[in-house]
């Protein structure tokens, strides 16, 4: 093997270049080498996928082998072995069918293939000039989202790394449309629910709005926003000389999965001239299902909307989306040019993805959404989403049979349950039950606090979660509960 040590300062320029090439050429494997690499990677993936519906979902084991970069070449099989034991067998397995915690998605194989092709071709999806085809695919996905959520074709959008950055882009546009800066900051008011995803609060802080007045308005008994409460607060705030400018609703909250009353809030914002933002990162795609689509009536009234294809479309992590009606507001915060980019500017083409986002160079995310949608057709996704709704119902029924209490009839596929222990403080009992579920690990749940009450969450959204998975979950819960009730 040629090494860098064979390149000496005394060599002629061309000889040096050739000698360096001898070393660096390994970065471009030959056809045979590619075949052997892809076979190894493919075998690894296949072994993983053949177990993915039945494998345990959680392990509390920590990483115990050395993962540091050692500066020497290591064969792929050794690296894959490290990946297998340290990555795919520890923590939560997000691809596993039994992932019923947080908000799962699974990760479609077709998207993994798309990412492979994206990596190989390395298309530059930031500007139209660089890859008109990649940008056309991104726009095709965004146009489809506009049609699903009844946004006008004139709206702008972006495929982001996830819901957090998508929310950040939307909230920045709201800020700029309403001129919330300098002296306006302490007088400006945002209305939201204590149930908004924490990435909203984080985004507000990042974009310099931590000192605006954030009103966490009183929710109804099922944790939904109440438009009349907000209307009254707006009136009072205006009377006090303040500047209400933004209402943030959720279509599927993270804790309990409820959809806020979208139409009534939209009409209120229209009447009052406020920016209306809807975070539908978790729930948005349930608009595609007959049974739930009515909950999304009025979503088209939003000024900005966020959805997460890496949740509701089962794409692997790394793709969220934002739609904003007010193009000028987005451009004000996100559009910059630089001299070195002068060749890329053209009026003839649709907006560049880089004009709608803090990102310039970015992963070509469009393909990982576009490819599965085209490959399978939309009905497959609709069926899968409806299946998740019914599985949630099924699990709630089974839990009730076991003596558990369950939350109110869920809007979507997030719900919660707790055991009404009479011998022990219910919070302590359910915390201990949660610990037992984690220690078991066959299926993974997460927990939350609702008004101080400890509850175990159900979040069924992985495309791999099936009837058998839910039966496994019930068995696990039954076994953990029995263990606790038999303690003595
Ligand atoms: C997941 C989620 C987010 C955050 O999105 P990421 O993709 O994790 O960045 C925001 N809002 C809601 C309602 C979510 O469910």
Short mmCIF file of C-alpha atoms and ligand atoms in Angstrom, two decimals, residues 103 161-165 167 197 199 252-254 279-282 308 310-311, ligand 1:
data_model
loop_
_atom_site.label_atom_id
_atom_site.label_comp_id
_atom_site.label_asym_id
_atom_site.label_seq_id
_atom_site.Cartn_x
_atom_site.Cartn_y
_atom_site.Cartn_z
CA UNK A 103 -43.40 10.42 17.84
CA UNK A 161 -34.09 19.10 8.51
CA UNK A 162 -37.22 18.71 10.64
CA UNK A 163 -40.10 20.45 12.36
CA UNK A 164 -37.89 22.60 14.57
CA UNK A 165 -36.20 24.47 11.73
CA UNK A 167 -41.12 26.32 12.79
CA UNK A 197 -43.90 21.79 21.18
CA UNK A 199 -39.13 23.90 19.72
CA UNK A 252 -51.72 17.21 16.92
CA UNK A 253 -49.96 18.19 20.14
CA UNK A 254 -47.01 16.11 21.24
CA UNK A 279 -47.63 23.41 13.93
CA UNK A 280 -48.89 20.17 12.37
CA UNK A 281 -45.50 18.43 12.60
CA UNK A 282 -46.99 15.33 14.17
CA UNK A 308 -42.94 16.56 9.40
CA UNK A 310 -40.24 12.10 8.95
CA UNK A 311 -43.23 11.45 11.19
C1 LIG B 1 -41.73 16.57 16.45
C2 LIG B 1 -42.42 17.85 16.61
C3 LIG B 1 -41.74 19.06 16.47
C4 LIG B 1 -40.24 19.12 16.28
O1 LIG B 1 -39.89 18.61 15.06
P1 LIG B 1 -38.45 17.94 14.78
O2 LIG B 1 -38.70 17.31 13.47
O3 LIG B 1 -38.21 16.97 15.89
O4 LIG B 1 -37.46 19.03 14.75
C5 LIG B 1 -42.46 20.22 16.53
N1 LIG B 1 -43.78 20.20 16.76
C6 LIG B 1 -44.47 19.05 16.94
C7 LIG B 1 -45.94 19.11 17.19
C8 LIG B 1 -43.81 17.84 16.86
O5 LIG B 1 -44.50 16.70 17.02
#
